[in-house]
Short mmCIF file of C-alpha atoms in Angstrom, two decimals:
data_model
loop_
_atom_site.label_atom_id
_atom_site.label_comp_id
_atom_site.label_asym_id
_atom_site.label_seq_id
_atom_site.Cartn_x
_atom_site.Cartn_y
_atom_site.Cartn_z
CA MET A 22 -17.99 -26.82 11.05
CA ARG A 23 -15.20 -29.10 12.26
CA ARG A 24 -12.92 -27.87 9.48
CA ALA A 25 -13.55 -24.22 10.42
CA PHE A 26 -12.82 -25.03 14.08
CA LEU A 27 -9.54 -26.73 13.17
CA ALA A 28 -8.55 -23.83 10.91
CA ALA A 29 -9.24 -21.32 13.69
CA LEU A 30 -7.28 -23.45 16.15
CA LEU A 31 -4.32 -23.63 13.75
CA ALA A 32 -4.42 -19.85 13.20
CA LEU A 33 -4.51 -19.26 16.96
CA ALA A 34 -1.60 -21.65 17.53
CA CYS A 35 0.45 -19.98 14.78
CA SER A 36 -0.22 -16.49 16.09
CA ALA A 37 0.46 -17.43 19.71
CA ALA A 38 3.82 -18.92 18.75
CA TRP A 39 5.12 -15.66 17.29
CA GLY A 40 7.94 -14.22 19.30
CA GLY A 41 9.32 -10.75 19.26
CA ASP A 42 10.09 -8.76 22.35
CA ALA A 43 8.25 -5.64 23.50
CA ARG A 44 10.98 -3.42 22.01
CA LEU A 45 10.50 -4.89 18.53
CA TRP A 46 6.70 -4.62 18.65
CA ALA A 47 7.05 -0.98 19.78
CA GLN A 48 9.42 -0.28 16.88
CA LEU A 49 6.98 -1.88 14.43
CA ARG A 50 4.11 0.17 15.88
CA HIS A 51 6.18 3.32 15.35
CA GLY A 52 6.71 2.50 11.64
CA GLY A 53 9.55 3.17 9.25
CA ASN A 54 10.52 -0.48 8.86
CA VAL A 55 10.50 -2.83 5.90
CA ILE A 56 8.93 -6.18 6.66
CA LEU A 57 10.37 -8.81 4.32
CA MET A 58 8.06 -11.80 4.42
CA ARG A 59 8.55 -15.13 2.73
CA HIS A 60 5.39 -16.51 1.20
CA ALA A 61 3.53 -18.97 3.42
CA SER A 62 3.78 -22.78 3.12
CA THR A 63 3.20 -24.42 -0.23
CA GLY A 64 2.65 -27.87 -1.54
CA PRO A 65 5.71 -30.12 -1.70
CA GLY A 66 8.64 -29.36 -3.92
CA LEU A 67 11.28 -26.79 -4.58
CA GLY A 68 10.85 -24.09 -7.18
CA ASP A 69 8.14 -24.41 -9.78
CA PRO A 70 7.27 -27.18 -12.23
CA PRO A 71 8.99 -27.03 -15.61
CA GLY A 72 7.14 -24.76 -18.00
CA PHE A 73 5.35 -22.75 -15.29
CA ARG A 74 3.89 -19.41 -16.29
CA LEU A 75 3.41 -16.33 -14.12
CA ASP A 76 0.04 -15.64 -15.72
CA ASP A 77 -1.31 -19.10 -14.83
CA CYS A 78 -1.40 -20.09 -11.15
CA ALA A 79 -2.30 -23.68 -12.08
CA THR A 80 1.24 -24.10 -13.49
CA GLN A 81 2.99 -22.93 -10.29
CA ARG A 82 3.65 -24.32 -6.82
CA ASN A 83 0.94 -22.69 -4.73
CA LEU A 84 -0.05 -22.25 -1.09
CA SER A 85 -1.28 -25.28 0.79
CA ASP A 86 -4.29 -25.09 3.13
CA ALA A 87 -1.83 -24.79 6.02
CA GLY A 88 -0.08 -21.95 4.16
CA ARG A 89 -3.35 -20.08 3.78
CA GLN A 90 -3.91 -20.37 7.52
CA GLU A 91 -0.35 -19.17 8.17
CA ALA A 92 -0.92 -16.08 6.01
CA LEU A 93 -4.17 -15.29 7.82
CA ALA A 94 -2.42 -15.76 11.19
CA VAL A 95 0.43 -13.40 10.24
CA GLY A 96 -2.02 -10.68 9.26
CA GLU A 97 -4.08 -11.21 12.41
CA ARG A 98 -1.03 -11.01 14.67
CA LEU A 99 0.22 -7.79 13.09
CA ARG A 100 -3.26 -6.26 13.40
CA ARG A 101 -3.52 -7.40 17.02
CA GLU A 102 -0.13 -5.82 17.74
CA ARG A 103 -1.38 -2.61 16.04
CA VAL A 104 1.44 -2.62 13.46
CA PRO A 105 0.55 -0.02 10.82
CA ILE A 106 1.07 -1.13 7.22
CA ALA A 107 1.60 1.68 4.71
CA LYS A 108 2.20 -0.35 1.55
CA VAL A 109 2.33 -4.02 0.50
CA TYR A 110 4.55 -5.06 -2.42
CA THR A 111 4.70 -8.61 -3.67
CA SER A 112 6.44 -10.87 -6.11
CA PRO A 113 4.25 -11.69 -9.12
CA TRP A 114 4.28 -15.40 -8.19
CA CYS A 115 0.81 -16.63 -7.17
CA ARG A 116 1.97 -17.97 -3.79
CA CYS A 117 3.30 -14.51 -2.85
CA ARG A 118 0.26 -12.67 -4.15
CA GLU A 119 -2.09 -15.00 -2.26
CA THR A 120 -0.02 -14.67 0.94
CA ALA A 121 -0.19 -10.86 0.70
CA GLN A 122 -3.91 -10.83 -0.08
CA LEU A 123 -4.77 -13.15 2.83
CA ALA A 124 -2.48 -11.44 5.34
CA PHE A 125 -2.96 -7.79 4.39
CA GLY A 126 -5.97 -7.62 2.06
CA ARG A 127 -4.06 -5.66 -0.56
CA LEU A 128 -0.97 -5.82 -2.71
CA GLU A 129 0.99 -4.22 -5.48
CA GLU A 130 3.11 -6.47 -7.69
CA TRP A 131 6.71 -5.41 -8.09
CA MET A 132 8.97 -7.40 -10.41
CA PRO A 133 12.21 -6.94 -8.39
CA LEU A 134 10.60 -9.18 -5.73
CA ALA A 135 10.28 -11.99 -8.29
CA SER A 136 12.05 -15.23 -7.49
CA VAL A 137 15.62 -15.08 -8.72
CA PHE A 138 15.79 -18.86 -8.21
CA ASP A 139 14.71 -19.26 -11.84
CA MET A 140 16.39 -16.04 -13.02
CA PRO A 141 19.91 -16.03 -11.53
CA ASP A 142 21.02 -13.50 -14.14
CA ARG A 143 18.64 -10.98 -12.50
CA ASP A 144 19.76 -11.62 -8.89
CA GLN A 145 22.13 -8.67 -8.52
CA GLU A 146 19.89 -6.22 -10.42
CA TYR A 147 16.77 -7.10 -8.42
CA THR A 148 18.60 -7.11 -5.09
CA GLU A 149 20.05 -3.65 -5.79
CA ARG A 150 16.64 -2.28 -6.82
CA VAL A 151 15.07 -3.55 -3.60
CA LYS A 152 17.96 -2.15 -1.50
CA LYS A 153 17.58 1.20 -3.25
CA ARG A 154 13.83 1.29 -2.57
CA ILE A 155 14.37 0.40 1.09
CA GLY A 156 17.06 3.12 1.20
CA THR A 157 14.60 5.76 0.01
CA TYR A 158 12.54 5.19 3.14
CA SER A 159 15.25 6.86 5.22
CA SER A 160 14.55 10.20 3.56
CA ARG A 161 10.79 10.04 4.12
CA ASP A 162 8.64 10.41 7.16
CA MET A 163 7.01 7.02 6.71
CA ARG A 164 3.66 6.54 8.36
CA GLY A 165 3.63 2.82 8.92
CA ASN A 166 5.74 -0.04 7.64
CA VAL A 167 6.27 -1.36 4.13
CA VAL A 168 5.72 -5.08 3.56
CA MET A 169 7.50 -6.98 0.79
CA VAL A 170 6.25 -10.53 0.25
CA THR A 171 8.84 -12.49 -1.68
CA HIS A 172 10.91 -15.69 -1.76
CA ASN A 173 13.61 -17.14 0.48
CA VAL A 174 16.37 -16.64 -2.10
CA ASN A 175 15.53 -12.92 -2.36
CA ILE A 176 15.39 -12.43 1.41
CA ALA A 177 18.70 -14.27 1.80
CA ALA A 178 20.33 -11.95 -0.74
CA LEU A 179 19.15 -8.90 1.23
CA SER A 180 19.61 -10.10 4.81
CA ARG A 181 21.98 -13.08 4.68
CA GLN A 182 19.22 -15.04 6.45
CA SER A 183 17.50 -18.18 5.19
CA VAL A 184 13.89 -18.06 6.33
CA ALA A 185 11.03 -20.52 6.67
CA PRO A 186 7.69 -20.09 4.91
CA GLY A 187 5.71 -17.26 6.50
CA GLU A 188 8.75 -15.97 8.39
CA ILE A 189 9.53 -12.27 8.57
CA VAL A 190 12.81 -10.35 8.57
CA VAL A 191 12.46 -6.76 9.74
CA MET A 192 14.83 -4.36 7.96
CA ARG A 193 15.64 -0.67 8.41
CA SER A 194 17.16 1.77 5.99
CA GLN A 195 20.73 2.88 6.64
CA GLY A 196 20.68 5.71 4.13
CA CYS A 197 20.61 5.77 0.35
CA CYS A 198 21.39 2.21 -0.56
CA ASP A 199 22.17 0.29 2.60
CA THR A 200 20.00 -1.71 4.96
CA ARG A 201 20.37 -3.51 8.25
CA MET A 202 18.44 -6.39 9.69
CA VAL A 203 16.61 -5.53 12.89
CA GLU A 204 15.02 -8.84 13.87
CA ARG A 205 13.43 -12.05 12.67
CA LEU A 206 9.89 -13.08 13.53
CA LYS A 207 9.23 -16.76 13.23
CA PRO A 208 5.65 -17.92 13.04
#
């Protein structure tokens, strides 16, 4: 009982701390944005242990209890703000998949969102594929926003912003293959 109370209190504190002005929330309610979200907080460390495998979460750095609460709080805040979510893509890493599942209740793995921290030879290819996908949203009448749950290194390559766990960078398409950052939302 006490644990549930503390978890609810943490979720409330995280959601209340979220900024964003009225203009940004209105834009998110309208749709047509790409919400780049870094996975929520993990256990200590950087990267994954040597020999990790994508098909075995036990070999990876995973969400902490606080990270699970952060993911729940992000999803709750976006629902409370009535932000429509059309699609949720995620890196195949367990911490990203779990963040997406907790926050949005659904996900579709997409390899270009994979951490390029351990695959620097794929950095440019994956970044271009993500930019191209974001660019295609300019030619569609998107109903809602697209969420991409990924890693800091990937978000930095797309937005030139280093983000904290659970933080969001809102992007908009600028045509075929170009994007612009609209705003950051810090939990």
